[in-house]
PDB file of C-alpha atoms in Angstrom:
ATOM      1  CA  MET A 228      19.358 -12.140  25.185  1.00 63.00           C
ATOM      2  CA  ALA A 229      22.341 -12.669  22.856  1.00 64.00           C
ATOM      3  CA  SER A 230      21.421 -16.290  22.587  1.00 69.00           C
ATOM      4  CA  VAL A 231      17.799 -15.425  21.669  1.00 63.00           C
ATOM      5  CA  THR A 232      19.072 -12.950  19.068  1.00 74.00           C
ATOM      6  CA  SER A 233      21.468 -15.451  17.575  1.00 74.00           C
ATOM      7  CA  THR A 234      18.608 -18.007  17.325  1.00 75.00           C
ATOM      8  CA  ALA A 235      16.284 -15.525  15.767  1.00 75.00           C
ATOM      9  CA  ARG A 236      18.940 -14.441  13.181  1.00 74.00           C
ATOM     10  CA  THR A 237      19.558 -18.149  12.338  1.00 77.00           C
ATOM     11  CA  ALA A 238      15.840 -18.698  11.809  1.00 74.00           C
ATOM     12  CA  HIS A 239      15.780 -15.541   9.572  1.00 75.00           C
ATOM     13  CA  ASP A 240      18.510 -17.003   7.404  1.00 70.00           C
ATOM     14  CA  HIS A 241      17.046 -20.588   7.228  1.00 79.00           C
ATOM     15  CA  ASP A 242      15.766 -21.599   3.805  1.00 82.00           C
ATOM     16  CA  ALA A 243      12.686 -23.282   5.294  1.00 87.00           C
ATOM     17  CA  VAL A 244      11.608 -20.135   6.988  1.00 86.00           C
ATOM     18  CA  LYS A 245      11.938 -18.175   3.771  1.00 87.00           C
ATOM     19  CA  VAL A 246      10.063 -20.732   1.722  1.00 91.00           C
ATOM     20  CA  LEU A 247       7.212 -20.821   4.338  1.00 92.00           C
ATOM     21  CA  GLY A 248       7.248 -17.078   4.532  1.00 91.00           C
ATOM     22  CA  ARG A 249       6.870 -16.680   0.762  1.00 92.00           C
ATOM     23  CA  ALA A 250       4.048 -19.146   0.733  1.00 94.00           C
ATOM     24  CA  GLY A 251       2.487 -17.171   3.580  1.00 94.00           C
ATOM     25  CA  MET A 252       2.725 -13.999   1.482  1.00 95.00           C
ATOM     26  CA  ALA A 253       0.661 -15.816  -1.159  1.00 95.00           C
ATOM     27  CA  CYS A 254      -1.874 -16.693   1.488  1.00 94.00           C
ATOM     28  CA  TYR A 255      -1.949 -13.069   2.550  1.00 94.00           C
ATOM     29  CA  GLY A 256      -2.648 -12.134  -1.095  1.00 94.00           C
ATOM     30  CA  LEU A 257      -5.530 -14.616  -1.259  1.00 94.00           C
ATOM     31  CA  VAL A 258      -7.130 -13.019   1.763  1.00 93.00           C
ATOM     32  CA  TYR A 259      -7.079  -9.635   0.061  1.00 94.00           C
ATOM     33  CA  LEU A 260      -8.605 -11.145  -2.999  1.00 94.00           C
ATOM     34  CA  LEU A 261     -11.461 -12.382  -0.858  1.00 92.00           C
ATOM     35  CA  VAL A 262     -11.752  -9.004   0.868  1.00 91.00           C
ATOM     36  CA  ALA A 263     -12.117  -7.487  -2.575  1.00 92.00           C
ATOM     37  CA  TYR A 264     -14.889  -9.877  -3.426  1.00 89.00           C
ATOM     38  CA  LEU A 265     -16.705  -8.956  -0.176  1.00 89.00           C
ATOM     39  CA  ALA A 266     -16.235  -5.310  -0.870  1.00 89.00           C
ATOM     40  CA  ILE A 267     -17.906  -5.676  -4.310  1.00 89.00           C
ATOM     41  CA  GLN A 268     -20.759  -7.487  -2.529  1.00 86.00           C
ATOM     42  CA  VAL A 269     -21.095  -4.548  -0.153  1.00 83.00           C
ATOM     43  CA  ALA A 270     -21.213  -2.128  -3.152  1.00 83.00           C
ATOM     44  CA  VAL A 271     -23.998  -3.990  -4.793  1.00 80.00           C
ATOM     45  CA  GLY A 272     -25.810  -4.632  -1.403  1.00 75.00           C
ATOM     46  CA  SER A 273     -25.853  -8.411  -1.721  1.00 64.00           C
ATOM     47  CA  SER A 274     -23.847  -9.613   1.246  1.00 60.00           C
ATOM     48  CA  ASP A 275     -24.186  -9.545   5.061  1.00 63.00           C
ATOM     49  CA  GLN A 276     -20.597 -10.807   5.539  1.00 65.00           C
ATOM     50  CA  GLN A 277     -18.091  -8.423   7.035  1.00 74.00           C
ATOM     51  CA  ALA A 278     -15.894  -6.939   4.354  1.00 74.00           C
ATOM     52  CA  ASP A 279     -12.620  -7.315   6.141  1.00 81.00           C
ATOM     53  CA  GLN A 280      -9.949  -9.970   6.631  1.00 85.00           C
ATOM     54  CA  THR A 281     -11.886 -11.824   9.267  1.00 84.00           C
ATOM     55  CA  GLY A 282     -15.004 -11.760   7.018  1.00 83.00           C
ATOM     56  CA  ALA A 283     -12.862 -13.210   4.264  1.00 87.00           C
ATOM     57  CA  LEU A 284     -11.742 -16.072   6.401  1.00 87.00           C
ATOM     58  CA  SER A 285     -15.439 -16.724   7.391  1.00 86.00           C
ATOM     59  CA  GLU A 286     -16.303 -16.720   3.714  1.00 85.00           C
ATOM     60  CA  VAL A 287     -13.796 -19.494   3.224  1.00 88.00           C
ATOM     61  CA  ALA A 288     -15.326 -21.455   6.071  1.00 85.00           C
ATOM     62  CA  SER A 289     -18.696 -21.414   4.303  1.00 84.00           C
ATOM     63  CA  THR A 290     -17.405 -23.256   1.216  1.00 83.00           C
ATOM     64  CA  SER A 291     -16.858 -26.902   0.532  1.00 79.00           C
ATOM     65  CA  PHE A 292     -13.619 -28.081   2.065  1.00 82.00           C
ATOM     66  CA  GLY A 293     -13.568 -24.725   3.817  1.00 84.00           C
ATOM     67  CA  ALA A 294     -12.072 -26.050   7.108  1.00 86.00           C
ATOM     68  CA  VAL A 295      -9.191 -27.729   5.218  1.00 91.00           C
ATOM     69  CA  VAL A 296      -8.462 -24.505   3.316  1.00 92.00           C
ATOM     70  CA  LEU A 297      -8.577 -22.545   6.522  1.00 92.00           C
ATOM     71  CA  TRP A 298      -5.990 -24.682   8.172  1.00 94.00           C
ATOM     72  CA  VAL A 299      -3.712 -24.238   5.137  1.00 94.00           C
ATOM     73  CA  LEU A 300      -4.318 -20.429   5.258  1.00 94.00           C
ATOM     74  CA  ALA A 301      -3.690 -20.437   9.109  1.00 94.00           C
ATOM     75  CA  VAL A 302      -0.273 -22.189   8.664  1.00 95.00           C
ATOM     76  CA  GLY A 303       0.605 -19.835   5.800  1.00 95.00           C
ATOM     77  CA  LEU A 304      -0.453 -16.630   7.702  1.00 95.00           C
ATOM     78  CA  LEU A 305       1.327 -17.630  10.812  1.00 95.00           C
ATOM     79  CA  ALA A 306       4.476 -18.401   8.777  1.00 95.00           C
ATOM     80  CA  PHE A 307       4.125 -15.006   7.021  1.00 95.00           C
ATOM     81  CA  GLY A 308       3.785 -13.289  10.324  1.00 95.00           C
ATOM     82  CA  VAL A 309       6.940 -14.831  11.781  1.00 94.00           C
ATOM     83  CA  TRP A 310       8.845 -14.154   8.499  1.00 94.00           C
ATOM     84  CA  GLN A 311       7.859 -10.477   8.523  1.00 94.00           C
ATOM     85  CA  LEU A 312       8.816 -10.083  12.198  1.00 94.00           C
ATOM     86  CA  LEU A 313      12.150 -11.636  11.479  1.00 93.00           C
ATOM     87  CA  MET A 314      12.644  -9.286   8.507  1.00 92.00           C
ATOM     88  CA  ALA A 315      11.744  -6.371  10.748  1.00 92.00           C
ATOM     89  CA  ALA A 316      14.602  -7.364  13.103  1.00 90.00           C
ATOM     90  CA  PHE A 317      17.322  -8.295  10.599  1.00 89.00           C
ATOM     91  CA  SER A 318      16.452  -7.405   7.068  1.00 86.00           C
ATOM     92  CA  TYR A 319      16.195  -4.511   4.670  1.00 89.00           C
ATOM     93  CA  GLN A 320      19.919  -4.135   4.298  1.00 89.00           C
ATOM     94  CA  TRP A 321      19.363  -3.168   0.709  1.00 87.00           C
ATOM     95  CA  VAL A 322      17.675   0.061   1.915  1.00 86.00           C
ATOM     96  CA  GLU A 323      19.765   3.062   2.711  1.00 83.00           C
ATOM     97  CA  ALA A 324      20.411   3.185   6.416  1.00 81.00           C
ATOM     98  CA  GLY A 325      18.312   5.774   8.278  1.00 85.00           C
ATOM     99  CA  HIS A 326      14.665   6.654   8.432  1.00 86.00           C
ATOM    100  CA  LYS A 327      13.849   4.762   5.264  1.00 86.00           C
ATOM    101  CA  ARG A 328      15.137   1.467   6.688  1.00 90.00           C
ATOM    102  CA  VAL A 329      13.430   2.171  10.005  1.00 90.00           C
ATOM    103  CA  LEU A 330      10.095   2.735   8.277  1.00 88.00           C
ATOM    104  CA  LYS A 331      10.505  -0.514   6.192  1.00 89.00           C
ATOM    105  CA  ARG A 332      11.196  -2.426   9.432  1.00 91.00           C
ATOM    106  CA  ILE A 333       8.133  -0.825  11.199  1.00 90.00           C
ATOM    107  CA  SER A 334       5.916  -1.794   8.275  1.00 90.00           C
ATOM    108  CA  ALA A 335       7.254  -5.320   8.349  1.00 91.00           C
ATOM    109  CA  ALA A 336       6.578  -5.531  12.068  1.00 93.00           C
ATOM    110  CA  VAL A 337       3.022  -4.366  11.493  1.00 91.00           C
ATOM    111  CA  ARG A 338       2.489  -6.998   8.720  1.00 93.00           C
ATOM    112  CA  GLY A 339       3.948  -9.567  11.091  1.00 93.00           C
ATOM    113  CA  VAL A 340       1.458  -8.836  13.816  1.00 93.00           C
ATOM    114  CA  VAL A 341      -1.404  -8.695  11.217  1.00 91.00           C
ATOM    115  CA  GLY A 342      -0.213 -12.073   9.845  1.00 93.00           C
ATOM    116  CA  LEU A 343      -0.191 -13.751  13.260  1.00 94.00           C
ATOM    117  CA  SER A 344      -3.574 -12.228  14.127  1.00 92.00           C
ATOM    118  CA  LEU A 345      -5.121 -13.489  10.902  1.00 92.00           C
ATOM    119  CA  GLY A 346      -3.567 -16.906  11.333  1.00 93.00           C
ATOM    120  CA  THR A 347      -4.936 -17.123  14.859  1.00 93.00           C
ATOM    121  CA  ALA A 348      -8.398 -16.020  13.548  1.00 90.00           C
ATOM    122  CA  ALA A 349      -8.255 -18.665  10.864  1.00 91.00           C
ATOM    123  CA  ILE A 350      -7.495 -21.393  13.493  1.00 92.00           C
ATOM    124  CA  ARG A 351     -10.370 -20.160  15.649  1.00 89.00           C
ATOM    125  CA  ILE A 352     -12.800 -20.207  12.736  1.00 90.00           C
ATOM    126  CA  ALA A 353     -11.592 -23.628  11.498  1.00 88.00           C
ATOM    127  CA  SER A 354     -11.949 -25.103  14.970  1.00 87.00           C
ATOM    128  CA  GLY A 355     -15.487 -23.700  15.419  1.00 80.00           C
ATOM    129  CA  SER A 356     -14.521 -21.209  18.114  1.00 78.00           C
ATOM    130  CA  GLY A 357     -15.263 -18.188  15.912  1.00 70.00           C
ATOM    131  CA  ALA A 358     -13.333 -14.960  15.696  1.00 66.00           C
ATOM    132  CA  GLN A 359     -14.125 -11.444  16.699  1.00 65.00           C
ATOM    133  CA  GLY A 360     -14.942  -9.143  13.784  1.00 67.00           C
ATOM    134  CA  GLY A 361     -12.586  -6.252  13.000  1.00 66.00           C
ATOM    135  CA  ASP A 362     -15.190  -3.609  13.906  1.00 74.00           C
ATOM    136  CA  SER A 363     -16.041  -4.996  17.295  1.00 79.00           C
ATOM    137  CA  LYS A 364     -12.344  -5.593  18.031  1.00 79.00           C
ATOM    138  CA  GLN A 365     -11.431  -2.022  17.079  1.00 82.00           C
ATOM    139  CA  GLN A 366     -14.338  -0.550  19.153  1.00 85.00           C
ATOM    140  CA  GLU A 367     -13.437  -2.682  22.156  1.00 86.00           C
ATOM    141  CA  LEU A 368      -9.757  -1.581  22.019  1.00 84.00           C
ATOM    142  CA  THR A 369     -10.822   2.118  21.498  1.00 87.00           C
ATOM    143  CA  ALA A 370     -13.169   1.874  24.542  1.00 89.00           C
ATOM    144  CA  ARG A 371     -10.313   0.565  26.690  1.00 89.00           C
ATOM    145  CA  LEU A 372      -8.113   3.369  25.569  1.00 87.00           C
ATOM    146  CA  LEU A 373     -10.800   5.993  26.166  1.00 87.00           C
ATOM    147  CA  ALA A 374     -11.292   4.707  29.728  1.00 90.00           C
ATOM    148  CA  LEU A 375      -7.623   5.506  30.518  1.00 87.00           C
ATOM    149  CA  PRO A 376      -6.343   8.926  31.762  1.00 86.00           C
ATOM    150  CA  PHE A 377      -5.856  11.063  28.693  1.00 87.00           C
ATOM    151  CA  GLY A 378      -7.689   8.391  26.750  1.00 87.00           C
ATOM    152  CA  ARG A 379      -8.993  10.781  24.050  1.00 91.00           C
ATOM    153  CA  VAL A 380      -5.340  11.934  23.495  1.00 93.00           C
ATOM    154  CA  LEU A 381      -4.171   8.269  23.216  1.00 92.00           C
ATOM    155  CA  VAL A 382      -6.926   7.478  20.662  1.00 91.00           C
ATOM    156  CA  GLY A 383      -6.120  10.631  18.785  1.00 92.00           C
ATOM    157  CA  ILE A 384      -2.404   9.649  18.574  1.00 92.00           C
ATOM    158  CA  ALA A 385      -3.430   6.176  17.469  1.00 91.00           C
ATOM    159  CA  ALA A 386      -5.556   7.711  14.731  1.00 91.00           C
ATOM    160  CA  LEU A 387      -2.709   9.858  13.527  1.00 93.00           C
ATOM    161  CA  VAL A 388      -0.432   6.777  13.380  1.00 91.00           C
ATOM    162  CA  VAL A 389      -2.982   4.817  11.412  1.00 90.00           C
ATOM    163  CA  ILE A 390      -3.638   7.651   9.025  1.00 93.00           C
ATOM    164  CA  GLY A 391       0.142   7.991   8.561  1.00 92.00           C
ATOM    165  CA  ALA A 392       0.333   4.283   7.763  1.00 91.00           C
ATOM    166  CA  GLY A 393      -2.309   4.787   5.089  1.00 92.00           C
ATOM    167  CA  ILE A 394      -0.578   7.800   3.622  1.00 94.00           C
ATOM    168  CA  ALA A 395       2.764   5.847   3.637  1.00 92.00           C
ATOM    169  CA  SER A 396       1.083   3.112   1.637  1.00 94.00           C
ATOM    170  CA  ILE A 397      -0.379   5.554  -0.861  1.00 96.00           C
ATOM    171  CA  VAL A 398       3.005   7.251  -1.287  1.00 94.00           C
ATOM    172  CA  SER A 399       4.683   3.791  -1.712  1.00 94.00           C
ATOM    173  CA  GLY A 400       2.183   3.077  -4.434  1.00 95.00           C
ATOM    174  CA  ILE A 401       2.705   6.378  -6.189  1.00 96.00           C
ATOM    175  CA  ARG A 402       6.488   6.278  -6.012  1.00 94.00           C
ATOM    176  CA  LYS A 403       6.562   2.552  -6.676  1.00 94.00           C
ATOM    177  CA  SER A 404       9.112   2.223  -3.826  1.00 92.00           C
ATOM    178  CA  PHE A 405       7.752  -1.315  -3.032  1.00 92.00           C
ATOM    179  CA  MET A 406       9.671  -2.467  -6.106  1.00 93.00           C
ATOM    180  CA  ASP A 407      12.872  -1.941  -4.162  1.00 91.00           C
ATOM    181  CA  ASP A 408      11.951  -4.882  -2.060  1.00 92.00           C
ATOM    182  CA  LEU A 409      11.800  -7.250  -5.043  1.00 93.00           C
ATOM    183  CA  ASP A 410      14.515  -9.075  -6.864  1.00 91.00           C
ATOM    184  CA  THR A 411      12.998  -8.558 -10.295  1.00 88.00           C
ATOM    185  CA  ALA A 412      15.283 -11.212 -11.777  1.00 88.00           C
ATOM    186  CA  GLU A 413      13.111 -13.736  -9.951  1.00 88.00           C
ATOM    187  CA  LEU A 414       9.932 -12.508 -11.703  1.00 86.00           C
ATOM    188  CA  PRO A 415       8.773 -14.455 -14.796  1.00 83.00           C
ATOM    189  CA  ARG A 416      10.045 -12.795 -17.998  1.00 83.00           C
ATOM    190  CA  GLY A 417       7.943  -9.861 -19.166  1.00 84.00           C
ATOM    191  CA  SER A 418       5.864  -9.699 -15.903  1.00 90.00           C
ATOM    192  CA  ARG A 419       7.720  -6.810 -14.233  1.00 91.00           C
ATOM    193  CA  THR A 420       5.496  -4.132 -15.681  1.00 92.00           C
ATOM    194  CA  TRP A 421       2.351  -5.883 -14.584  1.00 94.00           C
ATOM    195  CA  VAL A 422       3.653  -6.571 -11.116  1.00 94.00           C
ATOM    196  CA  GLU A 423       4.587  -2.904 -10.805  1.00 95.00           C
ATOM    197  CA  LYS A 424       1.171  -1.790 -11.934  1.00 96.00           C
ATOM    198  CA  LEU A 425      -0.620  -4.220  -9.536  1.00 96.00           C
ATOM    199  CA  GLY A 426       1.554  -3.078  -6.672  1.00 96.00           C
ATOM    200  CA  MET A 427       0.955   0.537  -7.405  1.00 97.00           C
ATOM    201  CA  VAL A 428      -2.766   0.327  -7.588  1.00 96.00           C
ATOM    202  CA  GLY A 429      -2.945  -2.167  -4.722  1.00 96.00           C
ATOM    203  CA  ASN A 430      -0.855  -0.123  -2.225  1.00 95.00           C
ATOM    204  CA  ILE A 431      -2.924   3.040  -3.092  1.00 96.00           C
ATOM    205  CA  ALA A 432      -6.203   1.173  -2.446  1.00 95.00           C
ATOM    206  CA  LYS A 433      -4.868  -0.355   0.708  1.00 93.00           C
ATOM    207  CA  GLY A 434      -3.704   3.025   1.935  1.00 93.00           C
ATOM    208  CA  ILE A 435      -7.122   4.504   1.332  1.00 94.00           C
ATOM    209  CA  GLY A 436      -8.782   1.775   3.431  1.00 92.00           C
ATOM    210  CA  VAL A 437      -6.262   2.092   6.299  1.00 91.00           C
ATOM    211  CA  GLY A 438      -6.624   5.931   6.129  1.00 92.00           C
ATOM    212  CA  ILE A 439     -10.345   5.805   6.520  1.00 91.00           C
ATOM    213  CA  VAL A 440      -9.895   3.404   9.570  1.00 90.00           C
ATOM    214  CA  GLY A 441      -7.690   6.173  10.947  1.00 91.00           C
ATOM    215  CA  LEU A 442     -10.284   8.798  10.383  1.00 92.00           C
ATOM    216  CA  LEU A 443     -12.886   6.791  12.129  1.00 91.00           C
ATOM    217  CA  LEU A 444     -10.536   6.516  15.119  1.00 90.00           C
ATOM    218  CA  GLY A 445     -10.155  10.250  14.971  1.00 91.00           C
ATOM    219  CA  PHE A 446     -13.830  10.847  15.157  1.00 90.00           C
ATOM    220  CA  ALA A 447     -14.018   8.414  18.118  1.00 90.00           C
ATOM    221  CA  ALA A 448     -11.368  10.524  19.900  1.00 90.00           C
ATOM    222  CA  LEU A 449     -13.066  13.840  19.175  1.00 89.00           C
ATOM    223  CA  ASP A 450     -16.463  12.577  20.396  1.00 87.00           C
ATOM    224  CA  SER A 451     -15.108  10.279  23.071  1.00 88.00           C
ATOM    225  CA  ASN A 452     -17.330   7.544  21.576  1.00 87.00           C
ATOM    226  CA  ALA A 453     -15.803   4.241  20.908  1.00 87.00           C
ATOM    227  CA  GLY A 454     -18.826   3.254  18.777  1.00 86.00           C
ATOM    228  CA  GLU A 455     -17.562   5.602  16.041  1.00 86.00           C
ATOM    229  CA  ALA A 456     -14.351   3.541  15.663  1.00 85.00           C
ATOM    230  CA  GLY A 457     -14.234   0.569  13.354  1.00 82.00           C
ATOM    231  CA  GLY A 458     -12.119  -1.664  11.131  1.00 83.00           C
ATOM    232  CA  LEU A 459     -11.928  -2.138   7.471  1.00 83.00           C
ATOM    233  CA  ASP A 460     -15.524  -3.255   7.141  1.00 83.00           C
ATOM    234  CA  LYS A 461     -16.885  -0.021   8.728  1.00 85.00           C
ATOM    235  CA  ALA A 462     -14.366   1.980   6.689  1.00 87.00           C
ATOM    236  CA  LEU A 463     -15.725   0.407   3.427  1.00 86.00           C
ATOM    237  CA  HIS A 464     -19.337   0.979   4.458  1.00 83.00           C
ATOM    238  CA  THR A 465     -18.512   4.588   5.349  1.00 86.00           C
ATOM    239  CA  LEU A 466     -16.923   5.034   1.902  1.00 86.00           C
ATOM    240  CA  ALA A 467     -20.095   3.521   0.238  1.00 84.00           C
ATOM    241  CA  ALA A 468     -22.289   6.032   2.044  1.00 84.00           C
ATOM    242  CA  GLN A 469     -20.600   9.006   0.507  1.00 86.00           C
ATOM    243  CA  PRO A 470     -21.675  10.729  -2.763  1.00 85.00           C
ATOM    244  CA  PHE A 471     -20.593   8.429  -5.660  1.00 84.00           C
ATOM    245  CA  GLY A 472     -19.678   6.030  -2.843  1.00 84.00           C
ATOM    246  CA  VAL A 473     -20.658   2.796  -4.685  1.00 87.00           C
ATOM    247  CA  ALA A 474     -18.394   3.698  -7.549  1.00 90.00           C
ATOM    248  CA  LEU A 475     -15.504   4.675  -5.233  1.00 90.00           C
ATOM    249  CA  LEU A 476     -16.026   1.395  -3.238  1.00 90.00           C
ATOM    250  CA  ILE A 477     -15.906  -0.779  -6.368  1.00 91.00           C
ATOM    251  CA  ALA A 478     -12.666   1.158  -7.416  1.00 92.00           C
ATOM    252  CA  VAL A 479     -11.165   0.421  -3.951  1.00 92.00           C
ATOM    253  CA  ALA A 480     -12.270  -3.220  -4.135  1.00 92.00           C
ATOM    254  CA  LEU A 481     -10.569  -3.593  -7.515  1.00 94.00           C
ATOM    255  CA  GLY A 482      -7.537  -2.067  -5.871  1.00 94.00           C
ATOM    256  CA  PHE A 483      -7.697  -4.640  -3.055  1.00 94.00           C
ATOM    257  CA  ALA A 484      -7.823  -7.355  -5.762  1.00 95.00           C
ATOM    258  CA  ALA A 485      -4.726  -5.764  -7.391  1.00 96.00           C
ATOM    259  CA  PHE A 486      -2.926  -5.857  -4.016  1.00 95.00           C
ATOM    260  CA  GLY A 487      -3.793  -9.504  -3.587  1.00 95.00           C
ATOM    261  CA  ALA A 488      -2.601 -10.368  -7.056  1.00 95.00           C
ATOM    262  CA  TYR A 489       0.634  -8.378  -6.412  1.00 95.00           C
ATOM    263  CA  CYS A 490       1.248 -10.478  -3.240  1.00 95.00           C
ATOM    264  CA  LEU A 491       0.775 -13.657  -5.272  1.00 94.00           C
ATOM    265  CA  ALA A 492       3.161 -12.465  -7.982  1.00 91.00           C
ATOM    266  CA  ALA A 493       5.818 -10.947  -5.694  1.00 90.00           C
ATOM    267  CA  ALA A 494       5.936 -13.771  -3.107  1.00 91.00           C
ATOM    268  CA  LYS A 495       8.772 -15.528  -4.918  1.00 88.00           C
ATOM    269  CA  ALA A 496      10.707 -12.301  -5.768  1.00 90.00           C
ATOM    270  CA  HIS A 497      10.549 -10.635  -2.379  1.00 90.00           C
ATOM    271  CA  ARG A 498      14.010  -9.983  -1.011  1.00 88.00           C
ATOM    272  CA  THR A 499      14.855 -11.469   2.419  1.00 84.00           C
TER     273      THR A 499
END
């Protein structure tokens, strides 16, 4: 175990891992820019593509040189996932020890799992195997949980965790605490204000999307119906169905675009 930990720490400190991880963060940002585009399409009713990360990758596949771009994204997203997992284990020394550092590391671990999942999905789509959409994946997992003893309780707990993650993202955006993770000296001169604004709007929008996913899980737990659960695509369609939903969805989509742009801008300046 000590040998594995030492190897992982060495990998965390390796320059190549950091470079690949930063490039992967840019790929992660590109995915969110595509999700924003798909969300706008949902708002105006002109797309049948799923408005989530898997849908974004499928959108790439439909373009010229899509397979090549997907392989590049796959490598980047896998690298981003590994980088975030290593950061979850060994990083965030610049954050005060205690619950704040723990929360930062948990968030990094979640991003790591998401990065690996998206990288795997990109490989499957590029190789022609296809990838399960976020909604069906979420419903399948929810159904498995509901089939367990105390399944509704487990799904309810999962819903609270997801809602909590959404709230945490919104709070991070409002407080601008995400800026603590950046070495602003690495940002281009005069860009700090714009990066801060993009991160603020982007984290709030991402938190709203995640929070709605959590609410859908909550409804699935209350009604013991996995069909009520869903991923980001269903969350955005649910938002669009509300009063003034189209305007709200467009606002959230612009927020996703802001988050994607933030990731592109912050990739070089993110602390490791």
